[in-house]
Coordinates of C-alpha atoms and ligand atoms in Angstrom, one line a residue:
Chain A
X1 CA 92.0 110.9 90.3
X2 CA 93.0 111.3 87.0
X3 CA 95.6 110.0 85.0
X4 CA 98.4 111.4 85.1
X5 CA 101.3 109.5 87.0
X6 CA 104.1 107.4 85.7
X7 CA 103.3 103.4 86.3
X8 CA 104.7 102.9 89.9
X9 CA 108.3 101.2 90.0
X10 CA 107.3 98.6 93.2
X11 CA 104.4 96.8 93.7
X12 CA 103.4 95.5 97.7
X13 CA 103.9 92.2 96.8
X14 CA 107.4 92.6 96.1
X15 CA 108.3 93.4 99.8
X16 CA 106.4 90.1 100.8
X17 CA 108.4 86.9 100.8
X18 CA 107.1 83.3 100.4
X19 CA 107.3 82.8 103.9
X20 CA 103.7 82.1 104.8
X21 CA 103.0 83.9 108.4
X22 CA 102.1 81.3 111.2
X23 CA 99.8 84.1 112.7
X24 CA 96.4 83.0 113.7
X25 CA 93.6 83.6 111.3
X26 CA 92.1 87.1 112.2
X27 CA 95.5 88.5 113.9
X28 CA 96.2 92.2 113.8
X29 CA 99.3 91.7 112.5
X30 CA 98.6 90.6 109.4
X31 CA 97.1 94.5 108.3
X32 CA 100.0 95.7 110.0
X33 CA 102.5 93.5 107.2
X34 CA 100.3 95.1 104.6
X35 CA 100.0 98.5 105.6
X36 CA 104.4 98.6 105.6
X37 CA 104.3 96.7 102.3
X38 CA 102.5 99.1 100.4
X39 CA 104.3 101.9 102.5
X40 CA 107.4 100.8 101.0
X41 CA 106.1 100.6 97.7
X42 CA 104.4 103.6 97.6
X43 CA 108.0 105.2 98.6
X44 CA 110.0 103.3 95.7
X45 CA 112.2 102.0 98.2
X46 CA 114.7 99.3 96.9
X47 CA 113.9 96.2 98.8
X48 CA 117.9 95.6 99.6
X49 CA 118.0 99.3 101.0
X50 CA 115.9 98.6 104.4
X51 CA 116.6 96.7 107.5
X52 CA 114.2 95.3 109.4
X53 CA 114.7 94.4 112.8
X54 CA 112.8 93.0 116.1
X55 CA 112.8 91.2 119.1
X56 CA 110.7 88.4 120.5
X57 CA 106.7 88.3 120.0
X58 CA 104.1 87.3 117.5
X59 CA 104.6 90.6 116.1
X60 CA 108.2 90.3 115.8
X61 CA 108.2 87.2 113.7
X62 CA 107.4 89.9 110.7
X63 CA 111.2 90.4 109.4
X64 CA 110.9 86.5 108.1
X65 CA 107.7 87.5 106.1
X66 CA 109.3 90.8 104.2
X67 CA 111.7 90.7 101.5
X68 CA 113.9 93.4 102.7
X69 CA 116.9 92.6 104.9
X70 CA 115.8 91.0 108.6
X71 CA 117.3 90.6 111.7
X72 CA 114.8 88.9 114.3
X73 CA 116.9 89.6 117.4
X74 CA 116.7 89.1 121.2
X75 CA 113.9 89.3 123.3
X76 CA 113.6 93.4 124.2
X77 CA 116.9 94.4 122.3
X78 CA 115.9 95.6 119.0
X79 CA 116.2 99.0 119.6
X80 CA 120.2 98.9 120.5
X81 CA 120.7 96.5 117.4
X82 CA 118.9 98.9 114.8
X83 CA 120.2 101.8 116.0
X84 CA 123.9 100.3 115.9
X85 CA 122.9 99.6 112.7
X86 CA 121.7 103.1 111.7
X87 CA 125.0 104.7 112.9
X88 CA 127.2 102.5 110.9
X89 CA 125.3 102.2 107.5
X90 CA 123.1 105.7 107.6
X91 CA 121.9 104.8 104.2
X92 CA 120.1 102.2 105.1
X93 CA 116.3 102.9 105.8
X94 CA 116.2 100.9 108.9
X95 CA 112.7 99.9 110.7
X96 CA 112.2 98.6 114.3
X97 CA 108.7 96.2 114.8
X98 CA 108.2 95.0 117.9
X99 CA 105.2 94.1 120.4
X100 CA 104.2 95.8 123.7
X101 CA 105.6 93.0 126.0
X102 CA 109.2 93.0 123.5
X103 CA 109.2 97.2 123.8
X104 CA 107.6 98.4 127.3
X105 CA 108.4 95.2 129.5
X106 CA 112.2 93.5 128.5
X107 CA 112.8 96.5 126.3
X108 CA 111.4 99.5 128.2
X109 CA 114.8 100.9 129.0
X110 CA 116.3 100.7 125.1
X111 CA 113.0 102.4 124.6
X112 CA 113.5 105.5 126.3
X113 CA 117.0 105.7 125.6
X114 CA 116.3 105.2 122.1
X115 CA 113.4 108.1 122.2
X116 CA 116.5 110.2 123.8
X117 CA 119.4 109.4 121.7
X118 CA 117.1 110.1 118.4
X119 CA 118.6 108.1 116.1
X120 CA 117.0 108.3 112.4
X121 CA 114.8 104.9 113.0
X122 CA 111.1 104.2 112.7
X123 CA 109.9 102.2 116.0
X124 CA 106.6 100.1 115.5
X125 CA 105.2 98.6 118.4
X126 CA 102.1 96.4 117.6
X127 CA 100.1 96.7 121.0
X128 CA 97.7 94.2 121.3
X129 CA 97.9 94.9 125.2
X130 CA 99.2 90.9 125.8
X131 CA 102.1 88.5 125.2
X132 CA 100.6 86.7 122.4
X133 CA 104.0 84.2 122.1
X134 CA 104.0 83.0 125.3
X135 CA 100.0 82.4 125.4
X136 CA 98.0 85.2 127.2
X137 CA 100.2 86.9 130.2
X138 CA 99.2 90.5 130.8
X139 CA 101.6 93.7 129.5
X140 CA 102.8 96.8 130.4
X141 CA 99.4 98.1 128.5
X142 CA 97.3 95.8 129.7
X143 CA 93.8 97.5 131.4
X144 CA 94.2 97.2 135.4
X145 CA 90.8 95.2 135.4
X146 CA 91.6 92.5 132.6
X147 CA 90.6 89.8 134.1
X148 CA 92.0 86.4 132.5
X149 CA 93.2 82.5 133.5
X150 CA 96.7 84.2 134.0
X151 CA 95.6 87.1 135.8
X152 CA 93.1 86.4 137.8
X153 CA 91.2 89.9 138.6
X154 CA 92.9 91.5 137.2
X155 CA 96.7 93.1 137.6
X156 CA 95.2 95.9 139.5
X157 CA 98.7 97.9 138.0
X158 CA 98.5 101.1 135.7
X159 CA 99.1 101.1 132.4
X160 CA 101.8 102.1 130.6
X161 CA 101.6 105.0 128.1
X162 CA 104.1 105.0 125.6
X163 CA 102.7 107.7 123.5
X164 CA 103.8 110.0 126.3
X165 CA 106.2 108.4 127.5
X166 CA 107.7 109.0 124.0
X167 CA 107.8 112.1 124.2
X168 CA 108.8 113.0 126.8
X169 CA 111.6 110.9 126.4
X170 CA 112.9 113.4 123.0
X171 CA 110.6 111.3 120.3
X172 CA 110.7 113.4 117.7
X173 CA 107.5 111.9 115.5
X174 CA 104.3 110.2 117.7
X175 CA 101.8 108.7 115.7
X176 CA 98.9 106.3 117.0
X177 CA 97.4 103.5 114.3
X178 CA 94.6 100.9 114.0
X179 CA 96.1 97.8 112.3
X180 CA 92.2 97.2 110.5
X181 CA 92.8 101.1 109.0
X182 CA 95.3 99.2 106.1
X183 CA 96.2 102.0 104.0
X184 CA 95.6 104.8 106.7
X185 CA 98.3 103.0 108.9
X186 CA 100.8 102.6 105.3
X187 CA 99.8 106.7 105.1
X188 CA 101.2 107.2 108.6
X189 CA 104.2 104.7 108.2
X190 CA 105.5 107.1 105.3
X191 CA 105.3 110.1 107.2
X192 CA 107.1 108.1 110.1
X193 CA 110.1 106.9 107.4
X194 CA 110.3 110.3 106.1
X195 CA 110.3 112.1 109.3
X196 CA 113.9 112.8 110.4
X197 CA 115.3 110.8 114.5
X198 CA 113.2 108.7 115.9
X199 CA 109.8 108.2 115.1
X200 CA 107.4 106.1 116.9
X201 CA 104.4 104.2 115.7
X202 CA 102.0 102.7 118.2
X203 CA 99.5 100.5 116.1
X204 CA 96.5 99.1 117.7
X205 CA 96.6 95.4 116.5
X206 CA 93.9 92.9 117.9
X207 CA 95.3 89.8 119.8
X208 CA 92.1 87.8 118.4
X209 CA 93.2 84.8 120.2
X210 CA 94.3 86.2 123.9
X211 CA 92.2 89.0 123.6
X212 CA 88.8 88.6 121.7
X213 CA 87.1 91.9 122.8
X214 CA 89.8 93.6 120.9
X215 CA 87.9 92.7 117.7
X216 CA 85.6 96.1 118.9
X217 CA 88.8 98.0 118.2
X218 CA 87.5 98.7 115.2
X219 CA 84.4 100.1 116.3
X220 CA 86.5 102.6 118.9
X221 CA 88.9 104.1 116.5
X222 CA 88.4 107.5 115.3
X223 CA 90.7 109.9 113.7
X224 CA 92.2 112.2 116.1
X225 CA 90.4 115.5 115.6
X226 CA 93.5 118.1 115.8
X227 CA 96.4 118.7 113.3
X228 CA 99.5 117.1 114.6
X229 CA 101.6 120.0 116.4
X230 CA 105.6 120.0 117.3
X231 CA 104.5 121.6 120.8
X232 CA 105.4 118.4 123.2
X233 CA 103.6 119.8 126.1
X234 CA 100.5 119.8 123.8
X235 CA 100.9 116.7 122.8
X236 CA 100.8 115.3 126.1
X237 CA 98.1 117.0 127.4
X238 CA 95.9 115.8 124.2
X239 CA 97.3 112.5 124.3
X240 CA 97.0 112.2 128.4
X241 CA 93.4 113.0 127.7
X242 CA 92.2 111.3 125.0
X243 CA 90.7 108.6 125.0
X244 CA 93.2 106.4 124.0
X245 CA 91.6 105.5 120.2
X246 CA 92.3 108.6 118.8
X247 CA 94.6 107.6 115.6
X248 CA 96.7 109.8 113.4
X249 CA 99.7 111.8 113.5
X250 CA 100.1 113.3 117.2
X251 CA 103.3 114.9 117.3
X252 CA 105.8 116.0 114.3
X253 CA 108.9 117.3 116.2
X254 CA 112.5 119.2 115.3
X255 CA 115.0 117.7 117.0
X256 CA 118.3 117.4 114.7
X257 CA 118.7 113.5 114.3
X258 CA 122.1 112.1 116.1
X259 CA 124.7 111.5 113.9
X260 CA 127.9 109.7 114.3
X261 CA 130.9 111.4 114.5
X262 CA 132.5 111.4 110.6
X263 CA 134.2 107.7 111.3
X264 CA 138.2 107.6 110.8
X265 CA 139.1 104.8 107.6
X266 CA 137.6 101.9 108.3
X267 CA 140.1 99.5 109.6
X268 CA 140.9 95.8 109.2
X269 CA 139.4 94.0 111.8
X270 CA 142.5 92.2 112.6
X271 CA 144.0 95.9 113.4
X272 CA 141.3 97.0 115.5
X273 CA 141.4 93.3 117.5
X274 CA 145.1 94.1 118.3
X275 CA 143.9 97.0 120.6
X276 CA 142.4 94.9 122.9
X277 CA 145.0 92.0 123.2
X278 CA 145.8 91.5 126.5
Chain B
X1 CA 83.1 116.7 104.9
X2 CA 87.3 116.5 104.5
X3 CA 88.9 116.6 101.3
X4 CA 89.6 113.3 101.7
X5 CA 86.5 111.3 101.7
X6 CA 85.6 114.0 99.4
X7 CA 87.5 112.5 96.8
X8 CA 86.7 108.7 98.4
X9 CA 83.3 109.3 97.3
X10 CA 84.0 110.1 93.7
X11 CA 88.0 109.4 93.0
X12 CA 87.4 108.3 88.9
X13 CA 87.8 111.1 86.5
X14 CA 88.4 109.3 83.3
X15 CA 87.7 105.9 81.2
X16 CA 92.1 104.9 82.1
X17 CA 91.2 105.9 85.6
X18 CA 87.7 104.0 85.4
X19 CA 89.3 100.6 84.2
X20 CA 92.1 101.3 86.7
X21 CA 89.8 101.7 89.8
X22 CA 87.8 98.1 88.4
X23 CA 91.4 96.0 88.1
X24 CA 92.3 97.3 91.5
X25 CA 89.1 96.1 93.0
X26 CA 88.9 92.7 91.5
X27 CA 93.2 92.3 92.7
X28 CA 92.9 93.3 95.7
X29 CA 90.2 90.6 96.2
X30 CA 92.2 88.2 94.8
X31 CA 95.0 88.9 97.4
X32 CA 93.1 88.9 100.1
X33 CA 91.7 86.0 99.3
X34 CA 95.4 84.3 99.0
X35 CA 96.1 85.0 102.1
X36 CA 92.9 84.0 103.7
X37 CA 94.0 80.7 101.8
X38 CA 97.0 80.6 103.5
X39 CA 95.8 81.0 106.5
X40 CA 93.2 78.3 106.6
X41 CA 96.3 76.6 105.1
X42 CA 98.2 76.9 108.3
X43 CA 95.1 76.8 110.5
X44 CA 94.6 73.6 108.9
X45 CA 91.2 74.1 107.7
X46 CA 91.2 72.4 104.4
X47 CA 87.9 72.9 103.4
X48 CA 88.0 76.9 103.7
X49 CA 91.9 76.4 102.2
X50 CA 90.8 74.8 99.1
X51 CA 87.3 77.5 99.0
X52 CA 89.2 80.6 99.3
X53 CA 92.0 79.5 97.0
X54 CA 88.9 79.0 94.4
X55 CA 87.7 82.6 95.3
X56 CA 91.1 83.7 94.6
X57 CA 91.0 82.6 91.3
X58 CA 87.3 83.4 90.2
X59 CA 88.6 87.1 91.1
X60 CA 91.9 86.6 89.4
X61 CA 89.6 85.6 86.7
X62 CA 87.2 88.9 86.7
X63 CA 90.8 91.1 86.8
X64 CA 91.6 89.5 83.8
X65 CA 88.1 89.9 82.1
X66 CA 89.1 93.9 83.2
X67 CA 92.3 93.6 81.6
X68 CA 90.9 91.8 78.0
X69 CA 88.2 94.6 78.1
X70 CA 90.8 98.3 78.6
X71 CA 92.4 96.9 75.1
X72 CA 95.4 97.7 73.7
X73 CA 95.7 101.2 75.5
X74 CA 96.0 98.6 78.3
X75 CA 95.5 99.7 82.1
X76 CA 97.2 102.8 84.3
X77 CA 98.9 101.9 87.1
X78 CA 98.9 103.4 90.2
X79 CA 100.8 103.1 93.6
X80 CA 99.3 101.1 96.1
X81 CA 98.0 104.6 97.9
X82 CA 96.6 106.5 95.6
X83 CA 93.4 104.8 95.1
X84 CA 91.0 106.8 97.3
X85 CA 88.5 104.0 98.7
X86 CA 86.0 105.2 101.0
X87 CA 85.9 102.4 103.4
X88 CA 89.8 102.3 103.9
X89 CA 90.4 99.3 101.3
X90 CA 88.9 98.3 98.2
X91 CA 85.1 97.3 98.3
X92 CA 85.7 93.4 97.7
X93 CA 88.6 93.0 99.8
X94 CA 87.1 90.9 103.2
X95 CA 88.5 92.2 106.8
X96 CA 90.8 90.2 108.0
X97 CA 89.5 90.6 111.2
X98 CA 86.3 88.8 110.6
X99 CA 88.0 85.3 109.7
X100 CA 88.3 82.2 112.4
X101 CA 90.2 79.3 112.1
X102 CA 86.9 77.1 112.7
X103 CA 84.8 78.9 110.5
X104 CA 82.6 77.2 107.2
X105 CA 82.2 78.0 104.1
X106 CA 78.6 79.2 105.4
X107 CA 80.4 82.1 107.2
X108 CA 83.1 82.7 104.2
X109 CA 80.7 83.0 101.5
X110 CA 78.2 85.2 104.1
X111 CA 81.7 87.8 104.1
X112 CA 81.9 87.1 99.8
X113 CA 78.6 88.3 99.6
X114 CA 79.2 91.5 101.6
X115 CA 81.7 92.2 99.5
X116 CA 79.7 91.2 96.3
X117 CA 77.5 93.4 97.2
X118 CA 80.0 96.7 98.7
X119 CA 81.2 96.6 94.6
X120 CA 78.5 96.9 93.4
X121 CA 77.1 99.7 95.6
X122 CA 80.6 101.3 94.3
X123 CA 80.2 100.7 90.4
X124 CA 75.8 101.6 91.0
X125 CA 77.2 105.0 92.4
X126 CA 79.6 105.5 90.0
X127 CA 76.7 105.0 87.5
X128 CA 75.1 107.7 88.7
X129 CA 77.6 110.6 90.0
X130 CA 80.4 110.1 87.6
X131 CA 81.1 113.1 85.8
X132 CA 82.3 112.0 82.8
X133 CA 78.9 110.0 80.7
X134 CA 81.4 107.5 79.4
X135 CA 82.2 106.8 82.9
X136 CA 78.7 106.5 84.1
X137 CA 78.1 103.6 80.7
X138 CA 81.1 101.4 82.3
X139 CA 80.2 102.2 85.6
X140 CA 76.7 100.6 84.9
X141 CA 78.4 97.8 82.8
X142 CA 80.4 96.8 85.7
X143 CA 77.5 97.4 87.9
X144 CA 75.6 94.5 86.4
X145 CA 78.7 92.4 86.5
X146 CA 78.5 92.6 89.9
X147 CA 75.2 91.8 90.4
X148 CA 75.9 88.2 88.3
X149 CA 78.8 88.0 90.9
X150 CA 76.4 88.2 93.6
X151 CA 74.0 85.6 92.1
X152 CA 77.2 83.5 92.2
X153 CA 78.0 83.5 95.5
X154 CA 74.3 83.1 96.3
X155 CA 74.0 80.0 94.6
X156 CA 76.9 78.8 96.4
X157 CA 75.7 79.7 99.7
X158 CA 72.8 77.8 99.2
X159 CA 74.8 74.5 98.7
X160 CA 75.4 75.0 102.9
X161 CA 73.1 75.3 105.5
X162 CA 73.9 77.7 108.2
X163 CA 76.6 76.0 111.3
X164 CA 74.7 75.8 114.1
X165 CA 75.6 77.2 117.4
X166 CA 79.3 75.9 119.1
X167 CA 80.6 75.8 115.2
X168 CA 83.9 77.7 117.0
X169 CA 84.1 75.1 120.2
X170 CA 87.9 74.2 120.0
X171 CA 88.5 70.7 122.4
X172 CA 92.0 71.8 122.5
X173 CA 92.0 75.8 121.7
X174 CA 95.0 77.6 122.0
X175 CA 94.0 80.1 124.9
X176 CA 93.4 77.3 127.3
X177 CA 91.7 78.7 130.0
X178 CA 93.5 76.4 132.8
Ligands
TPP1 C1 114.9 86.9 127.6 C2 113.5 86.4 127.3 N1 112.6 86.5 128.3 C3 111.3 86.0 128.1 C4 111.0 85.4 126.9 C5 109.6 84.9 126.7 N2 108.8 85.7 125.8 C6 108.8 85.5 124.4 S1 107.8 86.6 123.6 C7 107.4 87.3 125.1 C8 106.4 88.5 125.1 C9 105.8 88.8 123.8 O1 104.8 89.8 123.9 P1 104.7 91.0 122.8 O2 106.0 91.6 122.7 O3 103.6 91.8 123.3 O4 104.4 90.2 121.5 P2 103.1 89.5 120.9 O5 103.5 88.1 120.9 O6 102.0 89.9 121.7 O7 103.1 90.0 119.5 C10 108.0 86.7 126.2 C11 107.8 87.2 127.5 C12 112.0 85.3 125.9 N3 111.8 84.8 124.7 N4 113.3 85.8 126.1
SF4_2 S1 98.4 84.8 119.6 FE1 97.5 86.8 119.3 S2 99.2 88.1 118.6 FE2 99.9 85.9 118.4 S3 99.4 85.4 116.3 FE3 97.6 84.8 117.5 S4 96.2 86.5 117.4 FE4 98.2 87.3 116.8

């Protein structure tokens, strides 16, 4: 590198407010608040022009500790809320984080339909493969086997997928993430932003309380060795058969984003309210 | 070998670029040392609060030193992203991942030193495969910084003898196994 680039406009601490995170020391999530701060620098992106929303979880407590517009929602229903959101201000650059218990159990429907309806949104789910919140019950990722207090044996069920289920679903951006990779996951989060519908994200981000042996994560991951292709039915075959660690871009697709239909004038509350007056 | 870690292994050009990489290093550190603060804060580890909060500053200190050293032409800035680092984040800055709520100072210096010593493996290589000679002369100056930085947090390690085994053992740990 040489210099030649104009001083940057943002720097990642402004997208950090002085809310200090209650995580646990060691947490996943705490790389994963990095990584989208210094995404969001990197992109120059005013602070007050991104939304970010989530549900219920550890992971979803991260609105409170950005300085960009929050909403931490209900339990499962981020999704709906964002993409209401999306629709209705399209300017906004409007981000999704959630956990694997808020998006594939409570939330698994909005999921899907949100993977089909292909609003311009960037869904993060921070899988640590447990419900950290709620102190150590198994999730729809959870390994069959994992035996624990709760689980005793483990759930014997299979695991849910979401990378494929993504896509075939209508995803139209698939990427897989390891929270410890800091600026490989912020790399990753741009191309997400950037990428037109609805992008997923799924970052691998240790539960080091519930889940200990997650701290080998980082010995597991390894880049994924293909370029990302817009085939779907490639994807999936790679992604069915990989070995669940590969990280990287997986799938860059073009689908047309939805749009709303141009809206009428907007219309004084009290006007619309009369409609429904019984 | 990719592009990528191509340019990881030797990202510094120029002197700006030189004094750029060096500030980033030593801020980065001091960040990540903040927040380790703040989460011995909350973890209500007092001891490890008020040592990483003394970290943060001693690196705050050597970005300064940095700063007083690039002059009036003063330091390039960069977006976060653009620094290639060759292990993912810049050599002083301590995983997150390694830190426990119960662990000493022992342990936390143990990670300092690492990281000590990760700069100056980064500044010694510099010294040596920089293109540019002027490049390689700073390199080695902040090569031998780093090497009094490592003294440092020797001498401090030595002021704790290693925890010995059950230094985690919580009475009342958060992942009660009942
Ligand atoms: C409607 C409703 N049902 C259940 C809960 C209890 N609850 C809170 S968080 C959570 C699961 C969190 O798991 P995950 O999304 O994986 O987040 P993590 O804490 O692991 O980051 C559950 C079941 C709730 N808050 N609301
Ligand atoms: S319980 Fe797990 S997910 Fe929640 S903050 Fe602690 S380490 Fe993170």
């Amino acid at each position: 590198m040489s210099v030649t680039a104009e001083a940057p406009k943002r720097k990642a601490s402004d997208y950090i407010s002085d809310v200090k995170p209650v995580w646990c020391p060691g947490c996943g999530d705490y790389h994963v608040l990095l990584s989208l701060s210094r995404a969001l620098a990197q992109m120059e992106l005013e602070p007050e022009n991104i939304a970010v929303v989530s549900g219920i979880g550890c992971s979803s407590r991260i609105p409170a500790y950005t300085n960009c517009y929050g909403f931490h929602g209900v339990h499962g229903r981020a999704l709906p809320l964002a993409a209401g959101l999306k629709v209705a201000r399209p300017e906004l650059t409007v981000l999704v984080m959630s956990g694997d218990g808020d998006g594939f159990s409570i939330g698994g429907n909005h999921f899907l339909h949100a993977c089909r309806r292909n609003v311009d949104l960037t869904y993060v789910v921070m899988d640590n493969r447990v419900y950290g919140l709620t102190k150590g019950q198994p999730s729809p990722t959870t390994e069959p086997d994992w035996d624990s207090a709760l689980s005793p044996g483990g759930t014997g069920l299979r695991p849910f997928h979401p990378l494929v289920i993504a896509l075939a679903s209508g995803a139209n951006f698939v990427a897989r993430c390891f929270s410890g990779d800091v600026n490989g996951t912020a790399r990753v989060l741009i191309e997400a932003i950037r990428h037109p519908g609805f992008s997923f994200v799924e970052i691998l981000s240790p539960c080091v309380t519930f889940r200990p042996d997650e701290k080998q994560w980082k010995t597991l991951v390894h880049p994924a060795p293909v370029d990302p292709t817009d085939d779907p039915a490639r994807a999936a075959r790679r992604i069915m058969t990989d070995d669940g660690f590969n990280t990287g871009i997986l799938y860059r697709g073009n689908r047309s984003p939805y749009r709303a239909p141009a809206a009428s004038e907007p219309q004084d509350p009290g006007v619309l309210e009369r409609k429904f007056v019984i | 070998m990719t592009e990528e870690t191509k340019a990881a292994k030797n990202p510094v050009e120029d002197m700006a670029t030189m004094l750029a990489y060096a500030h980033r290093i030593e801020v980065e550190a001091a960040e990540r040392y903040a927040i380790l603060a703040d989460q011995m804060e909350i973890a209500n580890n007092t001891e490890l609060a008020a040592l990483f909060r003394k970290m943060e500053k001693v690196e705050g200190k050597h970005a300064d030193h940095i700063i007083e050293k690039a002059g009036p032409e003063g330091i390039p800035q960069f977006g976060p992203l653009d620094y290639r680092w060759e292990e993912g984040e810049g050599p002083e800055t301590l995983d997150l991942t390694d830190i426990h709520y119960k662990m000493t100072a022992w342990h936390a210096l143990q990670l300092a030193l690492a990281a000590e010593k990760r700069a100056y493996t980064f500044f010694a290589r510099l010294a040596k495969e920089a293109y540019d000679k002027d490049v390689q002369a700073l390199a080695r100056e902040f090569a031998e910084e780093e090497e009094e930085h490592i003294e440092f947090v020797m001498k401090e390690i030595k002021k704790y003898s290693a925890p010995e085994a059950g230094w985690d053992e919580d009475l009342d740990p958060p992942n009660h196994p009942d």
